[in-house]
Short mmCIF file of C-alpha atoms in Angstrom, two decimals:
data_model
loop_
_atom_site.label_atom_id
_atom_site.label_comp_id
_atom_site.label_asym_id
_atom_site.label_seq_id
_atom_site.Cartn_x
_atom_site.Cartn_y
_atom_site.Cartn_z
CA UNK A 1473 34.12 22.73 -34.44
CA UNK A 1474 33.60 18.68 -33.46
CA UNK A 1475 33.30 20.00 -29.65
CA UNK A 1476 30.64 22.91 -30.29
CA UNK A 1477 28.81 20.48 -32.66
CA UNK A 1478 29.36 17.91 -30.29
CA UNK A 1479 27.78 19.99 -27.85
CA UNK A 1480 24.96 21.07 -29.75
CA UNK A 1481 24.37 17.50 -29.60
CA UNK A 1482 24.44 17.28 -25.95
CA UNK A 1483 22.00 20.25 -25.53
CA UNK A 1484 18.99 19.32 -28.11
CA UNK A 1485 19.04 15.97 -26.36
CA UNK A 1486 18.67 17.28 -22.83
CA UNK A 1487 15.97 19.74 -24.31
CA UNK A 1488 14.37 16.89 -26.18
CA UNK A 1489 14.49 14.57 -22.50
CA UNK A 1490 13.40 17.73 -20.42
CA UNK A 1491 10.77 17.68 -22.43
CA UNK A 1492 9.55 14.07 -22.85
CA UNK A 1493 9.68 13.73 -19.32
CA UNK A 1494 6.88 16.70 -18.81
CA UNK A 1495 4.99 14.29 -21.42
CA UNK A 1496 5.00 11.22 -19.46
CA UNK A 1497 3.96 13.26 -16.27
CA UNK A 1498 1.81 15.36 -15.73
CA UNK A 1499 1.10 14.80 -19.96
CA UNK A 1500 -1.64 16.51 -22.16
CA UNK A 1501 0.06 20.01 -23.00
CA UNK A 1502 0.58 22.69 -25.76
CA UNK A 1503 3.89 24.05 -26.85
CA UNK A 1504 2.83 27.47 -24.88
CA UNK A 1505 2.31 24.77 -21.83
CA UNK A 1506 6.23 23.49 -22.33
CA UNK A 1507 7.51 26.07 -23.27
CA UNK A 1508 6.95 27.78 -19.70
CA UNK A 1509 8.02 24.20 -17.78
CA UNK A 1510 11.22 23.59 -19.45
CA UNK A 1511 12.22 28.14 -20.26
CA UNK A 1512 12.82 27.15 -23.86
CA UNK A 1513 12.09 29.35 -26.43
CA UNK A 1514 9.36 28.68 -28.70
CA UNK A 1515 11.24 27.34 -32.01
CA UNK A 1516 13.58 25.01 -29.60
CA UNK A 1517 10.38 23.82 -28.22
CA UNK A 1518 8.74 23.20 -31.55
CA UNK A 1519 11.65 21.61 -32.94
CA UNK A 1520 12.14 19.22 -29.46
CA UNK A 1521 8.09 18.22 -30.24
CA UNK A 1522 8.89 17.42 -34.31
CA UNK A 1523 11.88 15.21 -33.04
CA UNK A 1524 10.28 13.43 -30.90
CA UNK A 1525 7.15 12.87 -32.36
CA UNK A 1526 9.07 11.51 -35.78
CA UNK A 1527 10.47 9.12 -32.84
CA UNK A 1528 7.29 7.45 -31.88
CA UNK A 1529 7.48 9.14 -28.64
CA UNK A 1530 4.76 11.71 -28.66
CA UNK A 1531 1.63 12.16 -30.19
CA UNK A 1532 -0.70 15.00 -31.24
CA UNK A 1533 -3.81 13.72 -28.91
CA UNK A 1534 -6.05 16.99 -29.39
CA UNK A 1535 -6.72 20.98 -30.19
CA UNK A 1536 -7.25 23.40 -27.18
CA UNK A 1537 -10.29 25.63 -28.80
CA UNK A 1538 -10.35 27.46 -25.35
CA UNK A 1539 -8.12 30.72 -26.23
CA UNK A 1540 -7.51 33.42 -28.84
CA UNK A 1541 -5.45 32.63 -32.42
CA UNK A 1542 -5.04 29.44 -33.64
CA UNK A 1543 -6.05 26.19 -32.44
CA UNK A 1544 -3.09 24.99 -29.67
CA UNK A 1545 -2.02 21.35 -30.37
CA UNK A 1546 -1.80 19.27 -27.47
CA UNK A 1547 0.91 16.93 -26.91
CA UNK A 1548 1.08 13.74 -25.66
CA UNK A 1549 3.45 11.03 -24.71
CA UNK A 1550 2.70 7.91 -27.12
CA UNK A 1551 1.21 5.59 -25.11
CA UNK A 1552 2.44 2.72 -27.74
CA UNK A 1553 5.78 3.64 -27.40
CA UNK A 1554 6.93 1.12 -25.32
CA UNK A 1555 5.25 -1.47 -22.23
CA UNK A 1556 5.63 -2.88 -18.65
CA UNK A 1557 4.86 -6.07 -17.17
CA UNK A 1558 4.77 -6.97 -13.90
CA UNK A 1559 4.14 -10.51 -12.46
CA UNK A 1560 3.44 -10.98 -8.79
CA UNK A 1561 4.48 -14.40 -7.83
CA UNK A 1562 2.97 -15.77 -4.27
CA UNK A 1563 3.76 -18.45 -1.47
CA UNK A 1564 0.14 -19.25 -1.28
CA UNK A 1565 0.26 -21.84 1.53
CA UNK A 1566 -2.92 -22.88 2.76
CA UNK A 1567 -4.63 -19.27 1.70
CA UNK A 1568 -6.06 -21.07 -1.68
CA UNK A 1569 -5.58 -17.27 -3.68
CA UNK A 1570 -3.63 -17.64 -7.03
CA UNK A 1571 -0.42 -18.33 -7.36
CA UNK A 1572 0.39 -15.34 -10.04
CA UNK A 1573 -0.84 -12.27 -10.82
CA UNK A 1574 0.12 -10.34 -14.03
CA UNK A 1575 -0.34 -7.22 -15.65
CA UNK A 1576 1.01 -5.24 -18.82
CA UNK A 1577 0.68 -1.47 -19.07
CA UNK A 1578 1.64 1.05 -21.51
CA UNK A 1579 3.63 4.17 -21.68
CA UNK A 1580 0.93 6.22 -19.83
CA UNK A 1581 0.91 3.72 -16.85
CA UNK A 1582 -2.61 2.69 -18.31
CA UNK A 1583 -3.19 -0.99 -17.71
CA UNK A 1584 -3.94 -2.94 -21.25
CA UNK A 1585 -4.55 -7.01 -19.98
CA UNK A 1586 -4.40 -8.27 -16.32
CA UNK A 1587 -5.20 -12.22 -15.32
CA UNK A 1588 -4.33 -14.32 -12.30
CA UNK A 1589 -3.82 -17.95 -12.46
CA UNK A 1590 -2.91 -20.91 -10.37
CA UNK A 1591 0.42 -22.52 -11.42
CA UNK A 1592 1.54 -25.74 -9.78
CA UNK A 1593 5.55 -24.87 -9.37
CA UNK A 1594 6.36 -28.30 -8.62
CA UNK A 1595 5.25 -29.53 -11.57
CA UNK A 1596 6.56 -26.87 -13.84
CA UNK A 1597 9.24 -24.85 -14.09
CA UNK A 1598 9.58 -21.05 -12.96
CA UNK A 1599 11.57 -19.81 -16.01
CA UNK A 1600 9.07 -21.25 -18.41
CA UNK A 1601 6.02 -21.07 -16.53
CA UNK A 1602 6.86 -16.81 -16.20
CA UNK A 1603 7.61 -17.00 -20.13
CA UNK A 1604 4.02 -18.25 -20.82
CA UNK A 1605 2.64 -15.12 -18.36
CA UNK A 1606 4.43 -12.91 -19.97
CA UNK A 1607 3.26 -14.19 -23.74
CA UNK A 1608 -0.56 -14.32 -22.10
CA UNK A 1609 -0.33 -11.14 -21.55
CA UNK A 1610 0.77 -9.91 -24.79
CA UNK A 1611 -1.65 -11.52 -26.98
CA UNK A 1612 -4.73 -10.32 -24.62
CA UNK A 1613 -3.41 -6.91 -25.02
CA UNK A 1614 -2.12 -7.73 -29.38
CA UNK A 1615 1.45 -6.19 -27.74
CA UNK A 1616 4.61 -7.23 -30.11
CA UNK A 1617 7.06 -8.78 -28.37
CA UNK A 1618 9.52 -6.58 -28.87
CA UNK A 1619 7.62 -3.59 -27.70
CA UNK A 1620 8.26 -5.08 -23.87
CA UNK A 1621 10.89 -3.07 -22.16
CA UNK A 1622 10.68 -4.07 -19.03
CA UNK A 1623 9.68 -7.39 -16.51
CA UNK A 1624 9.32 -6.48 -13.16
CA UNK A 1625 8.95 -9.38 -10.82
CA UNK A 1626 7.56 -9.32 -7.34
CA UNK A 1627 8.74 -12.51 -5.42
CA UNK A 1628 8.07 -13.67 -1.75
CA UNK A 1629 11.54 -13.77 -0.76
CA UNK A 1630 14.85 -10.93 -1.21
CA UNK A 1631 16.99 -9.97 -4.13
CA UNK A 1632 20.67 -10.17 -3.99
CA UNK A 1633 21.69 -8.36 -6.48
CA UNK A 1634 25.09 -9.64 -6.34
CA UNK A 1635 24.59 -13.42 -7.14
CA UNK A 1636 21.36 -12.43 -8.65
CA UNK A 1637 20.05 -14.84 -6.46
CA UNK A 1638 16.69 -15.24 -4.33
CA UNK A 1639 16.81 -15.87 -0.96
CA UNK A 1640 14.51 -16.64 1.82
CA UNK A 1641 11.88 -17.98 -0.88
CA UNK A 1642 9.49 -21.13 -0.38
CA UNK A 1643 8.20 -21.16 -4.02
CA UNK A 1644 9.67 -24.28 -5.37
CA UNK A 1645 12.03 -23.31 -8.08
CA UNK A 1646 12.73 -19.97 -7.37
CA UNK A 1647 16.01 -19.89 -5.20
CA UNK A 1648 17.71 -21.26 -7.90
CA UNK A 1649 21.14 -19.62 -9.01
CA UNK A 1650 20.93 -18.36 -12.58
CA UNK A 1651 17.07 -18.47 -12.76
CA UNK A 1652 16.24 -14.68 -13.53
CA UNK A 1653 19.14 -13.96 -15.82
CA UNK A 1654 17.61 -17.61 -17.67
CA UNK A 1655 14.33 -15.89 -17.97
CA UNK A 1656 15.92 -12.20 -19.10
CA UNK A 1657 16.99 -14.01 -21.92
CA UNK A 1658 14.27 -16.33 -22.77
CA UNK A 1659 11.81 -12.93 -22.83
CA UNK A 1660 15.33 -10.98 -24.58
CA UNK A 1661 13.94 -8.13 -22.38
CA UNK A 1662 15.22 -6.78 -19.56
CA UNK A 1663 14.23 -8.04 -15.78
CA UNK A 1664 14.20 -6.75 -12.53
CA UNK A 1665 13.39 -8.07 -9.30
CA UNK A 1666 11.98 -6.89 -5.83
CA UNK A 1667 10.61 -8.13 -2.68
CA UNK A 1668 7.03 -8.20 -2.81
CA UNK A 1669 6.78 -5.89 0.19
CA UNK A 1670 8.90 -3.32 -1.14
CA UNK A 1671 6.91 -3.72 -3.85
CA UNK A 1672 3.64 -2.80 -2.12
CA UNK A 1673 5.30 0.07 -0.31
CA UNK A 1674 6.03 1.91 -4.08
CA UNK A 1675 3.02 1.18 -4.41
CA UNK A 1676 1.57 2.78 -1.01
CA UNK A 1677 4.42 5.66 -1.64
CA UNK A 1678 2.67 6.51 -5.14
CA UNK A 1679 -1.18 6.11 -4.64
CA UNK A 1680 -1.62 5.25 -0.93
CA UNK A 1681 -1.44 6.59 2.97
CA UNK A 1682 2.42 7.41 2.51
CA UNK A 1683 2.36 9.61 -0.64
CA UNK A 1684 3.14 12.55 1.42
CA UNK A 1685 5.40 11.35 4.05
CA UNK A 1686 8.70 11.67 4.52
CA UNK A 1687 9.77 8.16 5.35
CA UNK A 1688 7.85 5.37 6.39
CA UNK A 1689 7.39 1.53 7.41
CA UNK A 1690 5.16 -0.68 6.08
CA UNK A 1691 4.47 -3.54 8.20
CA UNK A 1692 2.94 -6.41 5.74
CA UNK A 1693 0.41 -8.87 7.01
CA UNK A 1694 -0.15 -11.41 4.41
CA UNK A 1695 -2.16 -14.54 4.22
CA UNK A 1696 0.53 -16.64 5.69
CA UNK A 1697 3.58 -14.32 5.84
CA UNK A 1698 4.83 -11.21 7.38
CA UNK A 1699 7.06 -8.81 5.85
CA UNK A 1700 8.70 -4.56 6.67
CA UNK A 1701 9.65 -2.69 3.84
CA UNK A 1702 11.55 1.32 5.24
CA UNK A 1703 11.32 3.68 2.78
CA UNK A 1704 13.61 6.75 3.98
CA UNK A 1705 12.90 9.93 2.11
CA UNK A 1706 11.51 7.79 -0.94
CA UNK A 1707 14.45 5.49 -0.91
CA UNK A 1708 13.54 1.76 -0.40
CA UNK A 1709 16.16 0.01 2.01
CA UNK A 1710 17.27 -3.07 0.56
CA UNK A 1711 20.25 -4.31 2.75
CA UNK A 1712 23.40 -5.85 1.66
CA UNK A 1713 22.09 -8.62 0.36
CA UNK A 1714 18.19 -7.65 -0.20
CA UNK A 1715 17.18 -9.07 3.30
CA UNK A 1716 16.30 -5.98 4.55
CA UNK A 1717 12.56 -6.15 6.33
CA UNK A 1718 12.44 -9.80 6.34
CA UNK A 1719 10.62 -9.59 9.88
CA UNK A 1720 9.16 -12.47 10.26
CA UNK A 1721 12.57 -14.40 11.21
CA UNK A 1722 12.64 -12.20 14.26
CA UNK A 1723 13.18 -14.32 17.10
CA UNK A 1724 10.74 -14.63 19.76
CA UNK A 1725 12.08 -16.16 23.73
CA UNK A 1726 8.88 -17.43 25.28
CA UNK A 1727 9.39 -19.85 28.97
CA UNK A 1728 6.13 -21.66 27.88
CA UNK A 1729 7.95 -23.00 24.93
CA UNK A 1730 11.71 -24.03 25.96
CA UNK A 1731 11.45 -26.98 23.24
CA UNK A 1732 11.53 -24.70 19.99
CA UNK A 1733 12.53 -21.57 18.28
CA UNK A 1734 9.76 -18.91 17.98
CA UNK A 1735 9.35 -15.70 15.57
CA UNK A 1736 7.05 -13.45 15.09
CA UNK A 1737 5.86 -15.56 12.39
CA UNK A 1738 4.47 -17.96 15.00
CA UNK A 1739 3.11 -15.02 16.91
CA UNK A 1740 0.59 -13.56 14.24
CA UNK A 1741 1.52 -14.85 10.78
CA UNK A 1742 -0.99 -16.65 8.58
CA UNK A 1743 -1.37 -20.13 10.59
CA UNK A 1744 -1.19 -18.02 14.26
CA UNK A 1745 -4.28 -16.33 13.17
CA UNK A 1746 -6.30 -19.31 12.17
CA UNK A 1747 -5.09 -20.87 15.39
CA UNK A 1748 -6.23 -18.04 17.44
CA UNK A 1749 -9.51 -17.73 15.67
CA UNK A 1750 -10.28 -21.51 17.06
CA UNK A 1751 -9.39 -20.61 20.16
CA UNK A 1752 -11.92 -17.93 19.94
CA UNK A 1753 -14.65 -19.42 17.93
CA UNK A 1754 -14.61 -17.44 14.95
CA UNK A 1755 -15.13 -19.42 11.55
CA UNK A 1756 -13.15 -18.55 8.64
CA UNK A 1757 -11.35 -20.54 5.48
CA UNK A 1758 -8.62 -17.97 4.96
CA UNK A 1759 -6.84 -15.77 8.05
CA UNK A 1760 -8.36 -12.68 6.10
CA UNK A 1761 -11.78 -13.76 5.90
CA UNK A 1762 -10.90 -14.38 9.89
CA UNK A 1763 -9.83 -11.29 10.49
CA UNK A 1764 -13.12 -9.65 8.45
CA UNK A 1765 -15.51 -11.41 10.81
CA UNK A 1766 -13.81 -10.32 14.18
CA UNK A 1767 -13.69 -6.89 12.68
CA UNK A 1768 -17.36 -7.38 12.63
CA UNK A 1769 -17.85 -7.66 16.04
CA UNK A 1770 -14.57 -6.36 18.12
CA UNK A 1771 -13.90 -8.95 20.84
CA UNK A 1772 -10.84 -10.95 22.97
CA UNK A 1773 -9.69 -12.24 19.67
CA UNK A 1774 -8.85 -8.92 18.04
CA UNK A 1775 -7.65 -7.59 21.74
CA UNK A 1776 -5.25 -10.40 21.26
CA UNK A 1777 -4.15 -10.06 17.85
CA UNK A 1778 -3.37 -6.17 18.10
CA UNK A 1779 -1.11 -7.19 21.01
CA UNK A 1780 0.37 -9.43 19.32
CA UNK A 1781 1.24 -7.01 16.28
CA UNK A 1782 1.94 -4.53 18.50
CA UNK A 1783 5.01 -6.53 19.60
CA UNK A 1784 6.79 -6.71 16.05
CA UNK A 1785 5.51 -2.95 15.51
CA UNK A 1786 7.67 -1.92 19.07
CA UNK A 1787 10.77 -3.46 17.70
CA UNK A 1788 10.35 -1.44 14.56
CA UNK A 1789 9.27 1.50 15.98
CA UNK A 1790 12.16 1.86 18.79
CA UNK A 1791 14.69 0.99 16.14
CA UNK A 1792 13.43 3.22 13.06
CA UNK A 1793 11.77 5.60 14.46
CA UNK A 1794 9.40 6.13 11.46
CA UNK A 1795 7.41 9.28 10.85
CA UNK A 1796 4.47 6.91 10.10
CA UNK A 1797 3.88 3.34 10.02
CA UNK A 1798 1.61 1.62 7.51
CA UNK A 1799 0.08 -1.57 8.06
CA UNK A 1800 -1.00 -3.70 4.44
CA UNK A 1801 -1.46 -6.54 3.36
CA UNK A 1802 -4.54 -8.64 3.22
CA UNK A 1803 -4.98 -9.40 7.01
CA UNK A 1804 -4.73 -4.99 7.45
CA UNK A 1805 -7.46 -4.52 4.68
CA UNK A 1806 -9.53 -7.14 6.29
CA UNK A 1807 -9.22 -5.28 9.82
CA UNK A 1808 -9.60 -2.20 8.13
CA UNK A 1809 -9.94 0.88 11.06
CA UNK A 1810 -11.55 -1.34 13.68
CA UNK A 1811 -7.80 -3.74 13.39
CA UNK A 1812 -5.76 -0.35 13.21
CA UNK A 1813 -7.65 1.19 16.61
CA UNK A 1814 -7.16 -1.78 18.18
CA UNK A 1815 -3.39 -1.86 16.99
CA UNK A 1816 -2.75 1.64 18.13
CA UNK A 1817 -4.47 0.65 21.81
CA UNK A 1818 -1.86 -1.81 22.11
CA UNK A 1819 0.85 -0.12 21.34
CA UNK A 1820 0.58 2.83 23.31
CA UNK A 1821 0.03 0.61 26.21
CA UNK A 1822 2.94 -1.76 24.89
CA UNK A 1823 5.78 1.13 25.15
CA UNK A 1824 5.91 4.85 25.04
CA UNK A 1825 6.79 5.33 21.14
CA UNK A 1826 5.28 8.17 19.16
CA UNK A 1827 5.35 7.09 15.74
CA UNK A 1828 1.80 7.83 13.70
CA UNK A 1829 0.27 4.74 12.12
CA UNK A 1830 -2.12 4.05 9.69
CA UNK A 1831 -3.98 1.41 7.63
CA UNK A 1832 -3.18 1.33 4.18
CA UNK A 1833 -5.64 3.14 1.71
CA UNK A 1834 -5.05 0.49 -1.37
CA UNK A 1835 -7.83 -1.97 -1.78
CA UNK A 1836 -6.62 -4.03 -4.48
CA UNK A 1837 -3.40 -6.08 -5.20
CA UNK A 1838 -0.62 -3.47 -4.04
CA UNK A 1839 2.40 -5.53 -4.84
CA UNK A 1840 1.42 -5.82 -8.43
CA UNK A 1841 0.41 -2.07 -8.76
CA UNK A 1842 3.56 -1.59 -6.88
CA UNK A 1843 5.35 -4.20 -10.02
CA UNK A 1844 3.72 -1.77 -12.16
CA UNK A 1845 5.05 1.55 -10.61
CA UNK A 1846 8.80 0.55 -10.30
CA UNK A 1847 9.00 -1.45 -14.08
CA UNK A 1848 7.41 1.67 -15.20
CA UNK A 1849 9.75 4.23 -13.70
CA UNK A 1850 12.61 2.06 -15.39
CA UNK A 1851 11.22 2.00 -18.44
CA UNK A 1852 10.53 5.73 -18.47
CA UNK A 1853 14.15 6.24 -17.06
CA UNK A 1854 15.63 4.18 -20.23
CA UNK A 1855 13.87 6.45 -22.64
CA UNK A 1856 14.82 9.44 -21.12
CA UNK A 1857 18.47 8.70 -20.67
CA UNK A 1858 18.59 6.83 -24.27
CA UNK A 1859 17.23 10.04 -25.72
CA UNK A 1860 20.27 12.24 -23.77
CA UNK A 1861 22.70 9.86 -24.60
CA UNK A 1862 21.79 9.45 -28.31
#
């Protein structure tokens, strides 16, 4: 009897997750409307709605009018239920843009505060400094603290998730050993971390050019950095130690400059840009708004720059062999489709390599929508499983 009750158990709590996870996406449906996604019957779908709406989970949101009998209820997942935040953190360099952006969102993915903010990292420190985010955000949206289920941070530098370390990070404060676990436990929520490229890329992968491919590269162009994130088949790769994409390092061998190391951070990050713009007379304070002028009025300098990209894009191309490359990031929405012609120009005559690329279709910040996506897809995850394994 304890092994047919226990699985009894087992089966009303994948019925009751089955179901919950319709909620959350697409949402908005009657029993009749679950009943044909999940093949339940109609009392094991009306008793999966009562226990989870005397959960918190789901709400009654309306009354479909539209067909014969009764008034259908329609079901929703409870927005309230539980929230996301996601904090972007940036190298800002010379760019002047803020240093953080933040944003909390509910169960339905709908976004409840959002700010940006300057925050001198020298002066104080990351743990604290992402603590005071994080409560910002929850008294502009009146969120409880303990209704936070998730912090996903987006950081200019790779996760190992082994030391639980950040590498390859210029932010003062942030490469050092025990800092995320220290601010896990100062928010008593739960934390996760991600490159802020592979950030963008879920975000590109959910709302953006690459929602329908089958793998893809996204080649970053920030404000000062440069950055790959490969998603294969929907699957981010990370490396062994989260280094994975961290392009910029990529040595360059030039004759002209014997004397000292290049990358292809030299050849068109952030301060190669500005330099070539001088070269070329166009005025700009930030390598974006440089980029947006040439754009303008398609010259040498944009020639020059596409080549330029075009070498990093050859190395990634030849060795990935992506069914589409995406190119993001501030300097690629500045370009916009006069940067990406130009780019594609350049690399057909740079090597014969067949790969499709694109500009990306996100015009606002696509690392923290991306933040937003992945804490998001935990959270909804957690509730899900919690549910089975109650």
């Amino acid at each position: 009897m304890t092994r047919l009750a226990g699985s009894s158990k087992l089966l009303r709590a994948m019925n009751e997750s089955a179901a919950l996870a319709h909620l959350l996406d697409p949402g908005m449906l009657t029993r009749s409307d679950l009943r044909k996604l999940t093949a339940l019957s109609t009392p094991t779908i009306s008793e999966v709605l009562r226990r989870l709406t005397d959960a918190g989970l789901v709400n009654v949101v309306g009354h479909n009018s539209g067909r014969p009998g009764p008034n259908a209820e329609i079901y929703a997942a409870n927005p309230d239920a539980a929230y996301t935040v996601a904090v972007s953190v940036r190298d800002i360099g010379t760019s002047g843009t803020p240093s953080v952006t933040a944003a909390l969102c509910d169960l339905t993915g709908a976004v409840r505060a959002r700010f940006e903010s300057r925050i001198d990292f020298l002066a104080t420190e990351p743990a604290v400094a992402l603590v005071d985010v994080v409560a910002r955000l929850r008294a502009e949206a009146g969120v409880p603290a303990d209704h936070i289920r998730h912090v996903q941070l987006g950081v200019p530098g790779s996760w190992d998730a082994r030391t639980q370390t950040i590498r390859h990070v210029d932010v003062p404060g942030f490469g050092r050993t025990g800092l995320v676990p220290e601010i896990a436990a100062a928010l008593g929520t739960d934390v996760g971390v991600d490159n802020d490229v592979n950030l963008a890329a879920v975000a590109e992968r959910k709302r953006g050019t690459a929602r329908d491919a089958e793998g893809f590269a996204l080649l970053w162009m920030g404000q000062d950095g440069l950055g790959l994130a490969i998603d294969i088949a929907g699957a981010l790769i990370r490396g062994a130690r989260g280094g994975a994409g961290e392009i910029g390092y990529v040595p360059l061998y030039s004759p002209e400059h014997t004397d000292r190391k290049l990358d292809l951070q030299d050849l068109f990050g952030g301060a190669a840009i500005m330099e070539l713009a001088r070269d070329n007379g166009i005025t700009g304070g930030t390598p974006a708004e440089v980029v947006r002028a040439a754009a303008g009025a398609p010259g040498e300098f944009l020639t020059t720059l596409a080549d330029r990209v075009a070498v990093g894009l050859a190395a990634v191309i030849a060795v990935l062999d992506p069914y589409l490359v995406v190119l993001a990031g501030p300097i690629a929405q500045a370009g916009g489709e006069t940067l990406l012609s130009a780019v594609n120009t350049a690399v057909r005559r740079a090597a014969p390599l067949e790969s499709s690329i694109a500009v990306t279709t996100i015009d606002d910040d696509a690392v923290l929508l991306g933040a937003l996506d992945a804490g998001l897809a935990v959270v909804r995850e957690a509730l899900i499983t919690s549910i089975r394994d109650s």
